[in-house]
Amino acid sequence: ILGEDGFPLEGPDGMPLTIKAATKMLAVLSSLTGNTVAVVPFGSKVDWLKSEGEGKAFLNADESYNRAIHTAILGTDGMTMAATNDSQGAKKVGQDVFHLFAARDKRNLSAVLTRFARWLILVNKGEEAVTYAPQVSVASSDREDRIERGKMYAAMKSAGLIHYTQVPAIMDEIGAPPVDPEVLKQEAEQAAENAALAEQELRNLRQPADPSDED
């Protein structure tokens, strides 16, 4: 290979660079506009095939590849065009599988972010601060799940298992309208006062009457 000055170009080993005639011909032919070059071993026989029709072979191959990719990612073809003529039950199964995969990925991502947050706190604040590391969650609940969670939280609050400071986060989790923390605090204090009064009244009823109080 000659340079612009007419002298041979040298490679890393100091030897002159050479190029095969076939490689040079390939570069020249491929540079021509509208040409395609194929390199085959010497002595190969090439049969030219003329594609007829509307390219269905390529379209079918493309559809098959897409279905295979979807199946490999989702584990089912119920979410692809293959399910166009399937029953409602089959489509439901495909959607359920998709949601299971999505939920699994969200849990994995939450675990990774939680470990990363703990590591940052450990490096910057020490082991004692790791106790206060947040539990990261990127999971989102469906409407049915939110309804069931709302019922569960309502029962827990009635049983006194939820502090009023936890209510705003719970309302946000189940998609309920936000509430004023001050109002929650006042309600909690009033409920505690009413419970104390009720307990005092119950003790008074259980204690025997003093004979000196009788006429």
XYZ file of N, CA and C in Angstrom:
645
model
N 0.864 -1.179 0.000
C 0.000 0.000 0.000
C 0.895 1.222 0.000
N 0.657 2.136 -0.942
C 1.449 3.337 -1.069
C 0.739 4.518 -0.435
N 1.515 5.398 0.151
C 0.970 6.599 0.736
C 0.839 7.699 -0.295
N 0.445 8.898 0.168
C 0.262 10.022 -0.748
C 1.574 10.445 -1.379
N 2.677 10.184 -0.675
C 3.984 10.570 -1.220
C 4.568 9.520 -2.142
N 3.853 8.429 -2.355
C 4.319 7.397 -3.261
C 5.171 6.335 -2.616
N 5.459 6.476 -1.316
C 6.282 5.487 -0.625
C 5.384 4.469 0.087
N 5.891 3.229 0.262
C 5.077 2.192 0.930
C 4.785 2.566 2.382
N 3.563 2.263 2.823
C 3.195 2.478 4.218
C 3.676 1.307 5.057
N 4.125 1.619 6.294
C 4.652 0.591 7.173
C 3.656 0.292 8.292
N 3.595 -0.986 8.680
C 2.730 -1.395 9.776
C 3.418 -1.235 11.114
N 2.769 -1.681 12.218
C 3.362 -1.564 13.550
C 4.681 -2.307 13.697
N 4.853 -3.380 12.895
C 6.088 -4.157 12.980
C 7.185 -3.610 12.089
N 6.914 -2.488 11.398
C 7.916 -1.889 10.533
C 7.959 -2.456 9.140
N 7.136 -3.457 8.870
C 7.103 -4.069 7.547
C 6.110 -3.311 6.669
N 6.326 -3.324 5.362
C 5.397 -2.638 4.456
C 4.011 -3.256 4.515
N 2.983 -2.406 4.467
C 1.608 -2.873 4.480
C 1.242 -3.389 3.097
N 0.566 -4.537 3.076
C 0.119 -5.121 1.823
C -1.377 -5.366 1.895
N -2.011 -5.510 0.761
C -3.433 -5.789 0.677
C -3.665 -6.763 -0.457
N -4.560 -7.723 -0.189
C -4.853 -8.718 -1.223
C -5.680 -8.084 -2.329
N -5.541 -8.634 -3.518
C -6.278 -8.115 -4.676
C -7.777 -8.247 -4.471
N -8.220 -9.374 -3.844
C -9.647 -9.584 -3.620
C -10.193 -8.537 -2.629
N -9.399 -8.222 -1.609
C -9.837 -7.217 -0.631
C -9.934 -5.849 -1.280
N -8.978 -5.505 -2.121
C -9.013 -4.230 -2.815
C -10.197 -4.165 -3.757
N -10.479 -5.235 -4.469
C -11.615 -5.267 -5.385
C -12.929 -5.138 -4.616
N -12.997 -5.800 -3.451
C -14.200 -5.714 -2.625
C -14.445 -4.276 -2.178
N -13.403 -3.585 -1.772
C -13.561 -2.196 -1.323
C -14.023 -1.305 -2.467
N -13.487 -1.532 -3.674
C -13.868 -0.702 -4.816
C -15.312 -0.962 -5.209
N -15.706 -2.239 -5.268
C -17.060 -2.567 -5.683
C -18.098 -2.100 -4.663
N -17.798 -2.247 -3.379
C -18.763 -1.845 -2.356
C -18.914 -0.339 -2.278
N -17.933 0.413 -2.792
C -18.028 1.870 -2.759
C -18.918 2.420 -3.858
N -19.224 1.591 -4.860
C -20.068 2.046 -5.949
C -21.516 2.172 -5.470
N -22.193 3.211 -5.879
C -23.565 3.475 -5.440
C -24.511 2.400 -5.962
N -25.331 1.872 -5.057
C -26.357 0.919 -5.454
C -25.857 -0.479 -5.710
N -24.642 -0.816 -5.240
C -24.099 -2.143 -5.484
C -23.966 -2.898 -4.166
N -24.121 -4.211 -4.233
C -23.943 -5.093 -3.090
C -22.931 -6.151 -3.456
N -21.989 -6.401 -2.590
C -20.906 -7.343 -2.862
C -20.993 -8.487 -1.872
N -20.868 -9.696 -2.351
C -20.824 -10.879 -1.508
C -19.500 -11.592 -1.741
N -18.831 -12.001 -0.658
C -17.544 -12.698 -0.748
C -17.781 -14.166 -0.424
N -17.429 -15.037 -1.352
C -17.620 -16.484 -1.160
C -16.291 -17.175 -1.431
N -16.108 -18.374 -0.890
C -14.865 -19.104 -1.140
C -14.672 -19.403 -2.628
N -13.419 -19.581 -3.028
C -13.103 -19.865 -4.430
C -13.726 -21.198 -4.829
N -14.341 -21.212 -5.991
C -14.958 -22.429 -6.492
C -16.401 -22.610 -6.070
N -16.935 -21.667 -5.315
C -18.325 -21.793 -4.860
C -19.270 -21.556 -6.025
N -20.413 -22.227 -5.953
C -21.450 -22.058 -6.966
C -22.576 -21.231 -6.363
N -22.925 -20.178 -7.033
C -23.963 -19.263 -6.562
C -25.161 -19.360 -7.481
N -26.325 -19.666 -6.898
C -27.572 -19.706 -7.651
C -28.389 -18.472 -7.287
N -28.796 -17.738 -8.274
C -29.585 -16.519 -8.047
C -31.064 -16.879 -7.957
N -31.697 -16.427 -6.909
C -33.116 -16.680 -6.710
C -33.859 -15.350 -6.809
N -34.921 -15.344 -7.560
C -35.733 -14.154 -7.726
C -36.925 -14.227 -6.781
N -37.029 -13.240 -5.904
C -38.126 -13.214 -4.942
C -39.386 -12.718 -5.633
N -40.433 -13.508 -5.550
C -41.702 -13.133 -6.155
C -42.755 -12.919 -5.074
N -43.786 -12.195 -5.418
C -44.859 -11.920 -4.472
C -44.683 -10.564 -3.801
N -45.261 -10.420 -2.607
C -45.262 -9.142 -1.893
C -44.309 -9.155 -0.692
N -43.319 -10.002 -0.770
C -42.355 -10.056 0.327
C -42.893 -10.736 1.568
N -43.807 -11.686 1.387
C -44.403 -12.348 2.543
C -43.371 -13.142 3.341
N -42.381 -13.678 2.638
C -41.355 -14.445 3.348
C -40.643 -13.575 4.381
N -40.303 -12.347 3.989
C -39.616 -11.436 4.915
C -40.559 -10.969 6.020
N -41.825 -10.695 5.662
C -42.785 -10.248 6.667
C -43.057 -11.349 7.689
N -43.193 -12.591 7.196
C -43.428 -13.713 8.105
C -42.222 -13.940 9.014
N -41.025 -13.786 8.446
C -39.819 -13.958 9.257
C -39.740 -12.871 10.324
N -40.063 -11.637 9.947
C -40.035 -10.536 10.907
C -41.043 -10.757 12.030
N -42.249 -11.220 11.675
C -43.270 -11.493 12.686
C -42.836 -12.635 13.599
N -42.213 -13.652 13.032
C -41.748 -14.776 13.836
C -40.665 -14.347 14.808
N -39.744 -13.512 14.336
C -38.677 -13.037 15.219
C -39.241 -12.180 16.346
N -40.203 -11.311 16.003
C -40.806 -10.468 17.032
C -41.520 -11.312 18.089
N -42.241 -12.339 17.640
C -42.953 -13.204 18.581
C -41.960 -13.942 19.473
N -40.843 -14.385 18.881
C -39.842 -15.103 19.669
C -39.210 -14.191 20.713
N -38.973 -12.928 20.350
C -38.392 -11.982 21.298
C -39.368 -11.702 22.432
N -40.645 -11.477 22.095
C -41.659 -11.232 23.120
C -41.784 -12.431 24.069
N -41.775 -13.622 23.488
C -41.915 -14.821 24.315
C -40.714 -14.985 25.235
N -39.517 -14.673 24.716
C -38.318 -14.810 25.540
C -38.329 -13.817 26.701
N -38.873 -12.615 26.471
C -38.889 -11.589 27.523
C -40.034 -11.800 28.489
N -41.238 -12.051 27.963
C -42.438 -12.127 28.795
C -42.766 -13.545 29.241
N -42.165 -14.539 28.615
C -42.462 -15.908 28.980
C -43.735 -16.454 28.368
N -44.429 -15.666 27.573
C -45.676 -16.107 26.935
C -45.927 -15.225 25.724
N -46.638 -15.773 24.739
C -47.006 -14.973 23.571
C -48.416 -14.424 23.721
N -48.958 -14.491 24.944
C -50.316 -13.994 25.179
C -50.445 -12.490 25.076
N -49.304 -11.787 25.079
C -49.336 -10.330 24.968
C -48.934 -9.873 23.567
N -48.784 -10.811 22.621
C -48.350 -10.469 21.279
C -49.489 -10.639 20.300
N -49.178 -10.432 19.026
C -50.195 -10.579 17.991
C -50.664 -12.016 17.846
N -49.908 -12.956 18.408
C -50.320 -14.365 18.319
C -51.589 -14.624 19.097
N -51.924 -13.718 20.011
C -53.105 -13.906 20.852
C -54.328 -13.189 20.294
N -54.278 -12.770 19.046
C -55.391 -12.014 18.478
C -56.681 -12.824 18.476
N -56.575 -14.105 18.126
C -57.758 -14.956 18.050
C -57.904 -15.869 19.265
N -57.123 -15.629 20.304
C -57.226 -16.460 21.504
C -58.460 -16.095 22.310
N -58.794 -16.955 23.260
C -59.937 -16.714 24.122
C -59.596 -15.636 25.150
N -60.624 -15.132 25.812
C -60.434 -14.124 26.839
C -59.585 -14.677 27.980
N -59.780 -15.972 28.289
C -58.998 -16.583 29.361
C -57.524 -16.629 29.026
N -57.206 -16.955 27.766
C -55.802 -17.008 27.370
C -55.153 -15.633 27.442
N -55.882 -14.600 27.031
C -55.343 -13.246 27.115
C -55.135 -12.833 28.560
N -56.071 -13.258 29.427
C -55.945 -12.932 30.843
C -54.699 -13.566 31.431
N -54.416 -14.802 31.029
C -53.215 -15.474 31.514
C -51.965 -14.713 31.073
N -51.956 -14.266 29.819
C -50.819 -13.502 29.333
C -50.618 -12.219 30.121
N -51.704 -11.520 30.435
C -51.596 -10.298 31.216
C -51.116 -10.581 32.631
N -51.603 -11.681 33.216
C -51.163 -12.033 34.570
C -49.670 -12.324 34.603
N -49.198 -13.044 33.607
C -47.764 -13.356 33.547
C -46.952 -12.084 33.406
N -47.440 -11.164 32.575
C -46.740 -9.895 32.391
C -46.666 -9.121 33.703
N -47.773 -9.073 34.441
C -47.781 -8.353 35.720
C -46.859 -9.026 36.733
N -46.779 -10.352 36.695
C -45.878 -11.054 37.608
C -44.427 -10.694 37.319
N -44.069 -10.650 36.039
C -42.713 -10.258 35.679
C -42.426 -8.822 36.104
N -43.395 -7.927 35.874
C -43.206 -6.529 36.250
C -43.044 -6.385 37.762
N -43.868 -7.111 38.529
C -43.761 -7.046 39.988
C -42.422 -7.591 40.468
N -41.961 -8.672 39.833
C -40.660 -9.223 40.217
C -39.537 -8.230 39.943
N -39.570 -7.581 38.776
C -38.535 -6.613 38.451
C -38.564 -5.425 39.409
N -39.760 -5.003 39.818
C -39.856 -3.900 40.765
C -39.290 -4.278 42.124
N -39.573 -5.508 42.566
C -39.013 -5.964 43.838
C -37.491 -6.027 43.779
N -36.958 -6.536 42.669
C -35.505 -6.614 42.525
C -34.881 -5.226 42.519
N -35.521 -4.285 41.802
C -35.006 -2.929 41.764
C -35.075 -2.280 43.146
N -36.153 -2.530 43.881
C -36.272 -1.991 45.233
C -35.157 -2.518 46.126
N -34.851 -3.808 46.012
C -33.782 -4.396 46.825
C -32.426 -3.797 46.477
N -32.177 -3.588 45.189
C -30.903 -3.006 44.770
C -30.766 -1.576 45.295
N -31.823 -0.769 45.169
C -31.774 0.611 45.651
C -31.625 0.664 47.170
N -32.268 -0.265 47.876
C -32.141 -0.304 49.336
C -30.706 -0.623 49.746
N -30.105 -1.616 49.093
C -28.713 -1.953 49.408
C -27.781 -0.796 49.072
N -28.040 -0.115 47.971
C -27.208 1.017 47.582
C -27.324 2.153 48.599
N -28.554 2.418 49.073
C -28.748 3.464 50.074
C -28.033 3.109 51.380
N -28.121 1.828 51.785
C -27.437 1.401 53.006
C -25.926 1.547 52.870
N -25.409 1.229 51.680
C -23.973 1.355 51.457
C -23.536 2.815 51.530
N -24.319 3.724 50.931
C -23.972 5.143 50.988
C -23.981 5.651 52.432
N -24.972 5.239 53.201
C -25.057 5.673 54.594
C -23.896 5.099 55.398
N -23.544 3.847 55.123
C -22.440 3.221 55.834
C -21.127 3.929 55.558
N -20.907 4.294 54.306
C -19.650 4.942 53.928
C -19.565 6.352 54.497
N -20.674 7.070 54.494
C -20.643 8.481 54.881
C -20.942 8.719 56.356
N -21.758 7.855 56.984
C -22.203 8.119 58.355
C -21.774 7.050 59.357
N -21.325 5.890 58.901
C -20.905 4.848 59.819
C -21.981 3.799 60.054
N -21.580 2.729 60.778
C -22.476 1.599 60.985
C -23.687 1.963 61.839
N -23.528 2.880 62.799
C -24.646 3.223 63.670
C -25.796 3.846 62.893
N -25.485 4.594 61.833
C -26.526 5.262 61.051
C -27.238 4.317 60.099
N -26.664 3.120 59.860
C -27.294 2.173 58.931
C -28.658 1.733 59.448
N -28.827 1.772 60.770
C -30.115 1.383 61.348
C -31.250 2.247 60.818
N -30.961 3.486 60.475
C -31.984 4.423 60.008
C -32.053 4.489 58.484
N -31.425 3.533 57.813
C -31.463 3.521 56.348
C -32.887 3.288 55.859
N -33.291 3.968 54.785
C -34.666 3.804 54.288
C -34.854 2.486 53.570
N -36.079 2.027 53.554
C -36.470 0.840 52.788
C -37.100 1.318 51.488
N -36.349 1.278 50.404
C -36.808 1.811 49.128
C -37.821 0.861 48.499
N -38.877 1.418 47.963
C -39.901 0.610 47.298
C -40.380 1.334 46.051
N -40.335 0.647 44.921
C -40.832 1.218 43.667
C -42.052 0.450 43.184
N -42.585 -0.420 44.027
C -43.748 -1.214 43.632
C -44.996 -0.344 43.601
N -45.844 -0.598 42.642
C -47.126 0.098 42.529
C -48.243 -0.939 42.560
N -49.283 -0.659 43.302
C -50.376 -1.619 43.476
C -51.472 -1.375 42.443
N -52.112 -2.447 42.033
C -53.279 -2.322 41.174
C -54.470 -1.839 41.983
N -55.557 -1.510 41.286
C -56.728 -0.969 41.960
C -57.296 -1.969 42.963
N -57.355 -3.253 42.559
C -57.882 -4.266 43.464
C -57.022 -4.385 44.708
N -55.696 -4.306 44.524
C -54.794 -4.392 45.663
C -54.972 -3.204 46.591
N -55.186 -2.019 46.026
C -55.343 -0.824 46.857
C -56.617 -0.913 47.702
N -57.676 -1.466 47.114
C -58.925 -1.616 47.875
C -58.722 -2.547 49.065
N -58.058 -3.678 48.819
C -57.819 -4.638 49.898
C -56.885 -4.047 50.950
N -55.889 -3.294 50.496
C -54.989 -2.659 51.457
C -55.730 -1.626 52.298
N -56.645 -0.894 51.672
C -57.425 0.083 52.417
C -58.250 -0.578 53.514
N -58.873 -1.715 53.195
C -59.646 -2.442 54.206
C -58.742 -2.925 55.339
N -57.560 -3.410 54.973
C -56.636 -3.902 55.987
C -56.177 -2.772 56.907
N -55.810 -1.619 56.310
C -55.361 -0.482 57.119
C -56.487 0.043 58.010
N -57.724 0.027 57.494
C -58.856 0.490 58.306
C -59.033 -0.392 59.531
N -58.902 -1.711 59.334
C -59.036 -2.631 60.471
C -57.899 -2.442 61.469
N -56.691 -2.217 60.954
C -55.548 -2.019 61.837
C -55.670 -0.721 62.621
N -56.193 0.327 61.982
C -56.358 1.597 62.685
C -57.431 1.476 63.768
N -58.503 0.742 63.465
C -59.550 0.542 64.465
C -59.019 -0.220 65.673
N -58.042 -1.111 65.423
C -57.449 -1.886 66.508
C -56.346 -1.125 67.228
N -56.062 0.097 66.773
C -55.034 0.892 67.423
C -53.617 0.511 67.046
N -53.446 -0.164 65.912
C -52.119 -0.622 65.495
C -51.411 0.367 64.585
N -52.071 1.444 64.206
C -51.480 2.446 63.319
C -51.456 3.785 64.036
N -50.287 4.401 64.086
C -50.147 5.726 64.693
C -50.616 6.777 63.700
N -51.108 7.870 64.229
C -51.674 8.892 63.327
C -50.619 9.481 62.397
N -49.332 9.437 62.796
C -48.273 9.958 61.928
C -48.058 9.074 60.692
N -48.543 7.834 60.726
C -48.389 6.927 59.585
C -49.513 7.070 58.571
N -50.571 7.740 58.948
C -51.753 7.815 58.088
C -51.477 8.525 56.760
N -50.774 9.684 56.722
C -50.543 10.343 55.425
C -49.855 9.438 54.404
N -48.833 8.688 54.846
C -48.133 7.799 53.912
C -49.052 6.677 53.425
N -49.905 6.178 54.312
C -50.839 5.111 53.929
C -51.865 5.639 52.926
N -52.367 6.850 53.163
C -53.339 7.435 52.239
C -52.737 7.617 50.858
N -51.469 8.017 50.821
C -50.792 8.183 49.533
C -50.579 6.841 48.853
N -50.303 5.801 49.637
C -50.063 4.467 49.075
C -51.303 3.898 48.412
N -52.457 4.096 49.026
C -53.685 3.500 48.476
C -54.403 4.464 47.536
N -53.795 5.634 47.280
C -54.388 6.574 46.339
C -55.559 7.348 46.891
N -55.649 7.480 48.217
C -56.742 8.229 48.835
C -56.377 9.720 48.915
N -57.376 10.609 49.067
C -57.086 12.043 49.172
C -56.200 12.336 50.381
N -55.330 13.336 50.296
C -54.441 13.659 51.425
C -55.228 14.221 52.604
N -54.663 14.060 53.780
C -55.291 14.540 55.007
C -54.317 15.468 55.728
N -54.894 16.374 56.566
C -54.085 17.324 57.319
C -53.520 16.635 58.563
N -52.191 16.627 58.745
C -51.611 15.981 59.930
C -52.110 16.580 61.245
N -52.370 17.894 61.264
C -52.853 18.516 62.493
C -54.233 17.989 62.868
N -55.065 17.802 61.851
C -56.395 17.255 62.114
C -56.275 15.835 62.659
N -55.376 15.057 62.085
C -55.159 13.704 62.580
C -54.667 13.708 64.026
N -53.786 14.654 64.333
C -53.268 14.752 65.699
C -54.383 15.083 66.689
N -55.239 16.045 66.314
C -56.344 16.416 67.197
C -57.310 15.250 67.382
N -57.595 14.539 66.289
C -58.488 13.387 66.396
C -57.885 12.305 67.286
N -56.570 12.085 67.154
C -55.916 11.071 67.976
C -55.949 11.454 69.449
N -55.695 12.750 69.748
C -55.731 13.202 71.138
C -57.138 13.100 71.706
N -58.139 13.460 70.887
C -59.524 13.373 71.358
C -59.917 11.923 71.597
N -59.484 11.032 70.689
C -59.794 9.617 70.858
C -59.134 9.047 72.103
N -57.888 9.475 72.380
C -57.204 9.009 73.589
C -57.903 9.517 74.845
N -58.357 10.775 74.808
C -59.070 11.345 75.958
C -60.397 10.622 76.177
N -61.127 10.342 75.102
C -62.394 9.613 75.240
C -62.169 8.202 75.766
N -61.092 7.561 75.303
C -60.799 6.212 75.788
C -60.463 6.223 77.269
N -59.736 7.280 77.725
C -59.399 7.383 79.148
C -60.651 7.609 79.987
N -61.553 8.455 79.514
C -62.801 8.694 80.237
C -63.654 7.431 80.308
N -63.709 6.707 79.198
C -64.496 5.476 79.185
C -63.913 4.440 80.141
N -62.581 4.373 80.168
C -61.945 3.429 81.088
C -62.208 3.807 82.543
N -62.183 5.121 82.846
C -62.466 5.580 84.204
C -63.905 5.271 84.593
N -64.828 5.474 83.675
C -66.229 5.161 83.958
C -66.414 3.671 84.203
N -65.687 2.852 83.450
C -65.800 1.409 83.622
C -65.256 0.979 84.981
N -64.168 1.601 85.417
C -63.624 1.284 86.741
C -64.592 1.694 87.839
N -65.245 2.859 87.661
C -66.209 3.306 88.663
C -67.378 2.336 88.769
N -67.801 1.792 87.665
C -68.917 0.844 87.699
C -68.520 -0.472 88.352
N -67.279 -0.856 88.179
C -66.839 -2.128 88.731
C -66.543 -2.044 90.229
N -66.207 -0.844 90.752
C -65.893 -0.700 92.167
C -67.176 -0.781 92.996
N -67.144 -1.493 94.163
C -68.349 -1.567 95.007
C -68.668 -0.216 95.624
N -69.948 0.036 95.861
C -70.379 1.316 96.438
C -69.934 1.420 97.887
N -69.618 2.621 98.327
C -69.209 2.888 99.710
C -70.454 2.973 100.586
N -70.562 2.146 101.675
C -71.779 2.193 102.532
C -72.022 3.548 103.158
N -70.972 4.338 103.344
C -71.152 5.644 103.979
C -71.887 6.616 103.090
N -71.917 6.281 101.778
C -72.612 7.179 100.860
C -74.109 6.968 100.890
N -74.571 5.843 101.527
C -76.004 5.588 101.543
C -76.684 6.386 102.640
N -77.920 6.773 102.459
C -78.681 7.552 103.464
C -79.164 6.655 104.590
